[in-house]
Coordinates of C-alpha atoms in Angstrom, one line a residue:
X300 CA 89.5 284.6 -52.6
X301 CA 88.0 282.9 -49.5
X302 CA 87.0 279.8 -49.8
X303 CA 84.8 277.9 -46.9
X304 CA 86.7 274.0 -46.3
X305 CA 84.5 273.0 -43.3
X306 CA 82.5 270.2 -43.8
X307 CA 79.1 270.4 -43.1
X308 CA 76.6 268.5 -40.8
X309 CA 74.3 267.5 -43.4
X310 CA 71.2 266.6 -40.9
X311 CA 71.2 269.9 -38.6
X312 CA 71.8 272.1 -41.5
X313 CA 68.5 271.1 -43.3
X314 CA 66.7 271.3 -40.2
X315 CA 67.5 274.6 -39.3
X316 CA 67.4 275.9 -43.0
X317 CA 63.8 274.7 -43.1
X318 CA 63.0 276.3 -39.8
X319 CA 64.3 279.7 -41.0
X320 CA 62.3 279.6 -44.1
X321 CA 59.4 278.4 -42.2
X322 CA 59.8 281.9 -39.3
X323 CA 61.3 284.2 -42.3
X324 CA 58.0 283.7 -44.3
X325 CA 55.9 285.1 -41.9
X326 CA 57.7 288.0 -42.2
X327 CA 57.4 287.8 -46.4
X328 CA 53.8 288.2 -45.6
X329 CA 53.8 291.6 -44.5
X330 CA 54.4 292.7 -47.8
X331 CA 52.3 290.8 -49.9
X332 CA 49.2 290.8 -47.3
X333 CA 49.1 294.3 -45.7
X334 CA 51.2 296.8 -48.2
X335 CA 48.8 297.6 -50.4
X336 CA 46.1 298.1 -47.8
X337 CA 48.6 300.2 -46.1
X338 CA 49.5 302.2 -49.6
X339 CA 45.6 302.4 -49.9
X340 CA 45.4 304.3 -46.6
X341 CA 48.2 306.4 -46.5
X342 CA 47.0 307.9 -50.0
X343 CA 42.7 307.1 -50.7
X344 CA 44.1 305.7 -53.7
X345 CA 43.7 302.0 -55.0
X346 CA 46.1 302.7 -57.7
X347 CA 49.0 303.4 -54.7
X348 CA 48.1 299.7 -54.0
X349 CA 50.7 298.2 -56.4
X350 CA 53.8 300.3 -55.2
X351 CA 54.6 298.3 -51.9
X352 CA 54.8 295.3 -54.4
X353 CA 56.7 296.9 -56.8
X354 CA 59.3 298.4 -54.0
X355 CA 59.6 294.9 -52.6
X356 CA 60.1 293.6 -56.1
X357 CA 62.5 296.3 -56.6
X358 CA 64.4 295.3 -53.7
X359 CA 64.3 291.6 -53.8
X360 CA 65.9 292.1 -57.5
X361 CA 68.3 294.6 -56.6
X362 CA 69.5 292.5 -53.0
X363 CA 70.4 289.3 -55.8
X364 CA 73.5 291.6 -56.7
X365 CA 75.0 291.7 -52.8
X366 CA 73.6 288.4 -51.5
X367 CA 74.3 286.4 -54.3
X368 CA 77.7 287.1 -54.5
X369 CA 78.1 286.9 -49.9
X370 CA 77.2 283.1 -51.4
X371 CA 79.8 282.9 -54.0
X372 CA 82.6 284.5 -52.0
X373 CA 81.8 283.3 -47.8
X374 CA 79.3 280.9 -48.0
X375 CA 75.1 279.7 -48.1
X376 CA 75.1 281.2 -44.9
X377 CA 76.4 284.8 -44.8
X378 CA 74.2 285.7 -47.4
X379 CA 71.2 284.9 -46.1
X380 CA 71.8 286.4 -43.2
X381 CA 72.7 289.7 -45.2
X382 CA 69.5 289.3 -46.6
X383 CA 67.6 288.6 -43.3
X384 CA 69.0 291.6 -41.3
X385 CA 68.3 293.9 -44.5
X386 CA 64.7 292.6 -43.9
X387 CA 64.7 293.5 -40.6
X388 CA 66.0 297.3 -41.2
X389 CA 63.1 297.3 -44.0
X390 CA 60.1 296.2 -41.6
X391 CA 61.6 298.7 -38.9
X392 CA 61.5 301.7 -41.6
X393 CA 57.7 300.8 -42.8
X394 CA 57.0 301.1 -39.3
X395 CA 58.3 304.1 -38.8
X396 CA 56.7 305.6 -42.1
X397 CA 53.2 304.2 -41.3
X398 CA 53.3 305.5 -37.8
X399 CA 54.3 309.4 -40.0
X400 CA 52.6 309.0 -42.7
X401 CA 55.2 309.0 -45.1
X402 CA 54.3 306.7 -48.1
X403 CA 58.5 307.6 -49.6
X404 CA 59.9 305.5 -46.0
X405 CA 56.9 303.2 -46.4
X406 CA 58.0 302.3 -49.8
X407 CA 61.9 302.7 -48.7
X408 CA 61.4 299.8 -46.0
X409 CA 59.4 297.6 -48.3
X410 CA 62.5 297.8 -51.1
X411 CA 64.4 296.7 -48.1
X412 CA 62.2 294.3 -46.8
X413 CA 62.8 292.9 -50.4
X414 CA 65.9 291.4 -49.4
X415 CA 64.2 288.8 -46.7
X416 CA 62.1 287.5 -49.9
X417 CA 65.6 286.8 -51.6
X418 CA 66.9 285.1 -48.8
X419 CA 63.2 283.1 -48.7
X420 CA 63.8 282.6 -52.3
X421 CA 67.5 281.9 -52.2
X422 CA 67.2 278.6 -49.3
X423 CA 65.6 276.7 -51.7
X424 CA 68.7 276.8 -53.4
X425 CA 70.6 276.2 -50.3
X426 CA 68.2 273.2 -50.0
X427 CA 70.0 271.8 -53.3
X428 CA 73.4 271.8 -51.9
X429 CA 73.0 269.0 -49.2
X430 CA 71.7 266.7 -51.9
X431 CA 73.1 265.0 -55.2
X432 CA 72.6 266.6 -58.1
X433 CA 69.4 263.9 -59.1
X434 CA 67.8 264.9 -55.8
X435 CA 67.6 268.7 -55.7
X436 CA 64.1 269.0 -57.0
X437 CA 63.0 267.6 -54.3
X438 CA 65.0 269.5 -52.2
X439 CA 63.8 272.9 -53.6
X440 CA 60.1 271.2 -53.0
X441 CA 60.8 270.9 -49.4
X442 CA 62.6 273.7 -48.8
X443 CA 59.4 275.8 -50.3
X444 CA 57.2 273.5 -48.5
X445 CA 59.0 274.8 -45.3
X446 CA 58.2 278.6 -46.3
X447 CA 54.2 277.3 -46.4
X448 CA 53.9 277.1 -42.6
X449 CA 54.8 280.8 -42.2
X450 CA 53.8 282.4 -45.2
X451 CA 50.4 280.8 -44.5
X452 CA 50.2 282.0 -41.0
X453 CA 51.5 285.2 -41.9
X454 CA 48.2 286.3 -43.3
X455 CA 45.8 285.2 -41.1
X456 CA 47.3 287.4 -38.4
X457 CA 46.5 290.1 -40.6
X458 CA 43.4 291.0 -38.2
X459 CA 45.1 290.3 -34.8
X460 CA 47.8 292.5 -35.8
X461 CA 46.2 295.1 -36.8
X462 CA 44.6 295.2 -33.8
X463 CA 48.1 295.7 -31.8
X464 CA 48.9 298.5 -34.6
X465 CA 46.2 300.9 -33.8
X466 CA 46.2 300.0 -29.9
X467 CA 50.4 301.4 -30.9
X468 CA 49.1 304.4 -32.4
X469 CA 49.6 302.9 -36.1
X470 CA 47.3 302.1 -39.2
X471 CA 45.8 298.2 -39.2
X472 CA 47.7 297.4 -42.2
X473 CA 50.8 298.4 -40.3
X474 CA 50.0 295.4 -38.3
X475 CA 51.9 292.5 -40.0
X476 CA 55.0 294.8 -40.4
X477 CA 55.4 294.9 -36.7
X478 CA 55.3 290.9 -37.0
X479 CA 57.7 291.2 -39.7
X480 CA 60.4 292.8 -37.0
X481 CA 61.2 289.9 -35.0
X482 CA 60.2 286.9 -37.4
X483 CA 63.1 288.3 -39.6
X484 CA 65.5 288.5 -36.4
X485 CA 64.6 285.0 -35.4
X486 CA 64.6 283.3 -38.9
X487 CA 68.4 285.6 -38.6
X488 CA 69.3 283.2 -35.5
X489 CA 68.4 280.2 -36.5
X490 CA 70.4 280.9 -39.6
X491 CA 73.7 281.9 -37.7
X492 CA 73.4 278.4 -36.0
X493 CA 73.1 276.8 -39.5
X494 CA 76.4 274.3 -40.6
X495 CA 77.4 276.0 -43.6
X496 CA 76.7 273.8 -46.6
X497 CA 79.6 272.0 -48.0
X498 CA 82.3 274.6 -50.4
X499 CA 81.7 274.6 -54.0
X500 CA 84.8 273.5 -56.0
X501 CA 87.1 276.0 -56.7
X502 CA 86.1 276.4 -60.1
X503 CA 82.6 277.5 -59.0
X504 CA 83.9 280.6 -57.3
X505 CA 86.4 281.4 -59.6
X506 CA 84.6 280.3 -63.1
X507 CA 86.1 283.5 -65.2
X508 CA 82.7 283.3 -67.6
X509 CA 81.0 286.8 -67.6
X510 CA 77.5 287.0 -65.7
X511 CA 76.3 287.9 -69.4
X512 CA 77.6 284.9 -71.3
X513 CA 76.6 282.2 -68.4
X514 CA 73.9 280.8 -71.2
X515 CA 70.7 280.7 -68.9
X516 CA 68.0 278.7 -71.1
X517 CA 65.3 280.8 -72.4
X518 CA 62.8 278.5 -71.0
X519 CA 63.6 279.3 -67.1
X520 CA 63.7 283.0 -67.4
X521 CA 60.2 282.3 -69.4
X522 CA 58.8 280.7 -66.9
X523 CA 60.5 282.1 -63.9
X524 CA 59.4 285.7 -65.1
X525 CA 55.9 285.0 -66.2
X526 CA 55.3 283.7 -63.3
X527 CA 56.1 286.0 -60.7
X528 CA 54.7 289.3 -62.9
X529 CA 51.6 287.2 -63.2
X530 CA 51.0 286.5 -59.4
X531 CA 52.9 289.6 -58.2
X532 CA 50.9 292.1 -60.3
X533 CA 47.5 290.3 -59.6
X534 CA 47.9 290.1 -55.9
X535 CA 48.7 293.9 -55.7
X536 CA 45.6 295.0 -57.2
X537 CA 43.0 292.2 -56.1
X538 CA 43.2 292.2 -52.4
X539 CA 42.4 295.6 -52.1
X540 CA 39.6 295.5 -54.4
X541 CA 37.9 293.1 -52.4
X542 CA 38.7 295.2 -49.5
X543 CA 36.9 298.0 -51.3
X544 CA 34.0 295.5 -51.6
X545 CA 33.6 295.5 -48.4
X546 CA 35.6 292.3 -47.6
X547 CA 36.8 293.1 -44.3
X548 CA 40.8 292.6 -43.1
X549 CA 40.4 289.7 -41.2
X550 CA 38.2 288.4 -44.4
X551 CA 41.0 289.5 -46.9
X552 CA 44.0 288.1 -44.9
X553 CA 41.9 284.4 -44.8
X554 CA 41.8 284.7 -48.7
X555 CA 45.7 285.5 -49.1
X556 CA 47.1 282.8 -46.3
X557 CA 44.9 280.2 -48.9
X558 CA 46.6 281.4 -51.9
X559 CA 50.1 281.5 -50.3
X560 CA 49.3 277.8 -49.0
X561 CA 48.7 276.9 -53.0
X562 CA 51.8 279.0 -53.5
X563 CA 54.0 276.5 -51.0
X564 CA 52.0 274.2 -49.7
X565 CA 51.8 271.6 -53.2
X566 CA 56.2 272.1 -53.6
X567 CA 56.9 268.7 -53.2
X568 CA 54.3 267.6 -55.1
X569 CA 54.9 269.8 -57.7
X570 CA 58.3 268.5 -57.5
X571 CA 57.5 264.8 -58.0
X572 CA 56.1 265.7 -61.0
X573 CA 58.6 267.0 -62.4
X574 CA 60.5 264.2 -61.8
X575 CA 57.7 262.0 -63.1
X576 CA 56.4 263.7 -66.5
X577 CA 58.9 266.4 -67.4
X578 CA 59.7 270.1 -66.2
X579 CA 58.7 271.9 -69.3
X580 CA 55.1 269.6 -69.3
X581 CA 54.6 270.8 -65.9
X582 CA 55.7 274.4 -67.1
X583 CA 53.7 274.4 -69.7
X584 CA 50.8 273.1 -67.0
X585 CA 51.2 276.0 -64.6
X586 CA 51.7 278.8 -67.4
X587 CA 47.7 277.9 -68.5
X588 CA 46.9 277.7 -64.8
X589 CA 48.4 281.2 -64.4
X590 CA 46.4 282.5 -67.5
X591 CA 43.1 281.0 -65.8
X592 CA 43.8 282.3 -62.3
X593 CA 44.9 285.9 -62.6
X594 CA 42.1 286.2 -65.9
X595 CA 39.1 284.7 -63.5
X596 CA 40.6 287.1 -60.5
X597 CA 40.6 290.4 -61.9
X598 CA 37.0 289.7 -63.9
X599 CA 35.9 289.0 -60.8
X600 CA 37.2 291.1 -57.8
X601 CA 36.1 294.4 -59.0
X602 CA 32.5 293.4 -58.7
X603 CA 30.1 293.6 -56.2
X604 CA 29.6 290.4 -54.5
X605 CA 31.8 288.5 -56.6
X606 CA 34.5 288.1 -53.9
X607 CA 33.9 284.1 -53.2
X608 CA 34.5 283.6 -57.1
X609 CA 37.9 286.0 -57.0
X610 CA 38.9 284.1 -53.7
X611 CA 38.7 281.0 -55.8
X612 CA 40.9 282.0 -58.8
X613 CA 43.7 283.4 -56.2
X614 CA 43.6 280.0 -55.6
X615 CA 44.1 279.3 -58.7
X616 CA 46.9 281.4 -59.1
X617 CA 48.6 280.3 -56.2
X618 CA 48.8 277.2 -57.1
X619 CA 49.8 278.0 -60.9
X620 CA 52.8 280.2 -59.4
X621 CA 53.6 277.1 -57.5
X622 CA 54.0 274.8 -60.4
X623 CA 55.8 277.3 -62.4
X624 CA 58.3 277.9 -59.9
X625 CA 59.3 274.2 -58.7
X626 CA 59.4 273.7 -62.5
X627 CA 61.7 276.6 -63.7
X628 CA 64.2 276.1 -60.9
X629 CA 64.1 272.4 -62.1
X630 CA 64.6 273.9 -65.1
X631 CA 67.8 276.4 -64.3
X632 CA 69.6 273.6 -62.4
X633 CA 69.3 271.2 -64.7
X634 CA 70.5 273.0 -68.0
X635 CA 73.3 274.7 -66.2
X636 CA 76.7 273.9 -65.9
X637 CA 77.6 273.0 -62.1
X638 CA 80.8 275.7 -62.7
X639 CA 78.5 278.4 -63.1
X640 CA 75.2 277.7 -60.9
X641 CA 75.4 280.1 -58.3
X642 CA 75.5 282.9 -61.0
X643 CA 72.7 281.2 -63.0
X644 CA 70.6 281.4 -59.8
X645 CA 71.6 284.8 -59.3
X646 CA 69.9 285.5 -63.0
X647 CA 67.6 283.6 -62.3
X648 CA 66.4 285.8 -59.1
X649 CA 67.1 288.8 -60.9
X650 CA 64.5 288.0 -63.8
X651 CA 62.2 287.3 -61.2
X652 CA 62.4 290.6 -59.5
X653 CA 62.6 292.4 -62.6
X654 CA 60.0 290.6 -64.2
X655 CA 57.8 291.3 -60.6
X656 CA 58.8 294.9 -60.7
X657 CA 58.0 295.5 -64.2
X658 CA 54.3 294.0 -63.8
X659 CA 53.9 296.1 -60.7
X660 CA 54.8 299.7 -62.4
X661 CA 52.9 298.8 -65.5
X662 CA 49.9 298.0 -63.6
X663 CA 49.4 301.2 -62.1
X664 CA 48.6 303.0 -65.3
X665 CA 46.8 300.2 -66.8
X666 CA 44.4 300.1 -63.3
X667 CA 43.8 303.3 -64.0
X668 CA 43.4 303.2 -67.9
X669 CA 41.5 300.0 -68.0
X670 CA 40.7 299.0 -64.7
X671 CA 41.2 295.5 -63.6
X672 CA 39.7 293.9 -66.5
X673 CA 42.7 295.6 -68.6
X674 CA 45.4 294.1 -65.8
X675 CA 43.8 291.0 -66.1
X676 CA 43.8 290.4 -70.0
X677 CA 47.0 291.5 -70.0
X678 CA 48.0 288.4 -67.6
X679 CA 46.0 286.1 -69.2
X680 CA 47.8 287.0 -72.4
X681 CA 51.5 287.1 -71.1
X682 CA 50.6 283.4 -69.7
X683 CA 48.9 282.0 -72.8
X684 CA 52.2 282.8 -74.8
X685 CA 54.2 281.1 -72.3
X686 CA 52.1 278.1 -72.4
X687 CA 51.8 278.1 -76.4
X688 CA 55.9 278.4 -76.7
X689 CA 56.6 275.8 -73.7
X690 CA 53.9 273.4 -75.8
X691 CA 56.3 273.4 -78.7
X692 CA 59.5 272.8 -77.0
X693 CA 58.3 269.5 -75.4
X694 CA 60.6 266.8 -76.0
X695 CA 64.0 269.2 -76.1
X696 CA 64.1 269.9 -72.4
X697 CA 63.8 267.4 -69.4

C-alpha cells in the first residue's frame, strides 16, 4: 500500500484546483452543448440526439471505478489527472469520428470524454479535503463555482467553433470538441502542478468494509440520481429541438451556457443554505424545482415558437440540478463515516452516472413513443416522488 506523507500547501493547492476546474469545464461542454447536434447530423435523426449523453454518462460512471481508486491508493492528484488525459484521448477520437462519419468512434470518444466530467465532478471533493470537516460545503460550493466560468463559456463558443470545424473540413457541432482537446490538456497541467492534498489516515485506505456494505444514506443517491437523470435526459433532447425550430447554433449555445451558469454559478449560495436551513429542506427545494423545469422544457421546446419559454425552464432546471447537487454531496459527507468517504464518493459518482445513463437510453424510445411530452412527464414524475419522500424525512437528516 502507498500511502502519500507530504504535506500539502494548502493556499496554492486550492488555487490551482479551482483553475483546473474552471479550464476542464470548458472542455465538459463539448458534450453537453454540441453532441447531440453532432449525433443529429451524422444520422437525420433527433432520437440519435440522446446517445452522446448517454456515452458520456456511460463513461463518467464507468471512469469512477479507476479514478476513484488512483485517489484511494496515490493521491487527489493522480486521479484526476487519469481522468483529465482520458478526456483528452475522448475529444481527440470524436474528432476523428466526426471528421469520418462514424457515429460508433463518435460515441467511443464521448464515453471517454466521460472521464474529464468525473474528474470535474470529483474536485469538488478534492475541494473538501483542504477544509475541516464543518467547512466542506462550502468548499464543494466553490469548487463548483469554479467549474461556472468554463462551463459557461464553453457554450457560447459553440458558433465560433463551429466555424473553425467546417473551415477544418469537419461538421459545426464538431466545433466545441476541437476546444475540448487542449482545455483538457491544460486543466491536465495545472493539475500536475497541484500540492497534493494532505494523506487520509491510514484507516481510510485500508478500511476492510466491502464497497457494498459502506451504508450510503438513501437520501443522497435519491437526490444525487434524480438529479442528474433529470437534467441529463432533458438537455439531450431539448437543445436539439429547438435547433429543429429553427433556433440557430449560435442561438442554442447562448441558451445552454445560461443553464450551465444556473447549474454552477448559484454553488456557494446553494451551499450557505444548506448550512442555514437544512440539506434535505434544500433537497427537497431543488427536487420540485427539477419537476417544474424539465416538465415546462419539454411542453415547451417541441413547439413552434415556444423556444423563449423552453429557454426559461432550462433555466429552471439548471438551477434545480444546482441545488440538488450542493445539497446531496452535503448530504453523502455528512452521513458518512470519515473511514470510508472516498468510497462513499465513489458510489456516490457511480449513481450519478448510472442514474444519467439510464435516463439517456430510456429516453430514446420514449422520444420516439411519446415524443417529448412523454420524456417530460416522466421527469416531472421521478422529481415529484423525490420531493414528496424528502418532505417526509425532514427533521431526521441535517
Amino acid at each position: 500500500m502507498i500511502v502519500d506523507t507530504r504535506q500539502p500547501s494548502r493556499t496554492g493547492a486550492p488555487v490551482l484546483l479551482y483553475a483546473a476546474q474552471a479550464v476542464a469545464a470548458v472542455g465538459m461542454a463539448a458534450g453537453g452543448s454540441a453532441g447531440g447536434l453532432l449525433a443529429t447530423d451524422l444520422t437525420g435523426s433527433a432520437a440519435a440526439a440522446v446517445l452522446p449523453l448517454g456515452a458520456i454518462a456511460v463513461g463518467a460512471t464507468v471512469a469512477v471505478l479507476p479514478v476513484g481508486a488512483t485517489m484511494r491508493w496515490r493521491s487527489r492528484k493522480a486521479g484526476l489527472l487519469l481522468g483529465l488525459v482520458g478526456a483528452v484521448a475522448g475529444a481527440v477520437a470524436v474528432v476523428a469520428g466526426a471528421r469520418l462519419a462514424d457515429l460508433s468512434l463518435v460515441l467511443a470518444g464521448n464515453a471517454l470524454l466521460g472521464a474529464g466530467n468525473t474528474a470535474v465532478m470529483f474536485g469538488r471533493y478534492a475541494a473538501a479535503d483542504f477544509v475541516p470537516a464543518e467547512a466542506r460545503t462550502r468548499a464543494v460550493g466553490a469548487a463548483l463555482t469554479a467549474a461556472s466560468v468554463g462551463a459557461v463559456l464553453g457554450p457560447n463558443l459553440l458558433g465560433p467553433a463551429g466555424g473553425l470545424a467546417v473551415a477544418a473540413g469537419l461538421p459545426a457541432a464538431a466545433g466545441l470538441y476541437l476546444l475540448a482537446v487542449p482545455a483538457f490538456g491544460i486543466a491536465a497541467l495545472l493539475v500536475a502542478r497541484m500540492p497534493a492534498p494532505a494523506a487520509l489516515p491510514v484507516a481510510a485506505r485500508s478500511d476492510p468494509t466491502p464497497t457494498a456494505r459502506i451504508g450510503l444514506p438513501p437520501l443522497p443517491v435519491l437526490v444525487l440520481g434524480g438529479a442528474n437523470a433529470t437534467m441529463v435526459t432533458t438537455m439531450a433532447v431539448v437543445p436539439p429541438a429547438m435547433h429543429h425550430h429553427g433556433w440557430g447554433l449560435g442561438m442554442v449555445g447562448a441558451v445552454v451556457s445560461a443553464h450551465v451558469a444556473a447549474m454552477f454559478g448559484f454553488s456557494s449560495v446553494t451551499a450557505r443554505l444548506c448550512d442555514t436551513f437544512g440539506a434535505v429542506t434544500v433537497a427537497a427545494a431543488g427536487a420540485m424545482l427539477s419537476a417544474v423545469g424539465a416538465l415546462g422544457a419539454g411542453l415547451t421546446a417541441g413547439r413552434p415558437h415556444s423556444g423563449a419559454a423552453a429557454a426559461g425552464f432550462l433555466l429552471v432546471l439548471g438551477l434545480a440540478w444546482n441545488v440538488q447537487l450542493v445539497s446531496g454531496t452535503a448530504l453523502l459527507l455528512a452521513r458518512t463515516r470519515e473511514s470510508a468517504r472516498r468510497r462513499a464518493e465513489d458510489l456516490g459518482e457511480i449513481i450519478m452516472g448510472t442514474a444519467a445513463a439510464a435516463g439517456t437510453l430510456l429516453a430514446a424510445p420514449l422520444l420516439g413513443v411519446a415524443g417529448l411530452t412523454g420524456v417530460a412527464v416522466a421527469a416531472f414524475a421521478l422529481n415529484a416522488g423525490t420531493a414528496l419522500v424528502l418532505n417526509r424525512s425532514r427533521g431526521g437528516l441535517p
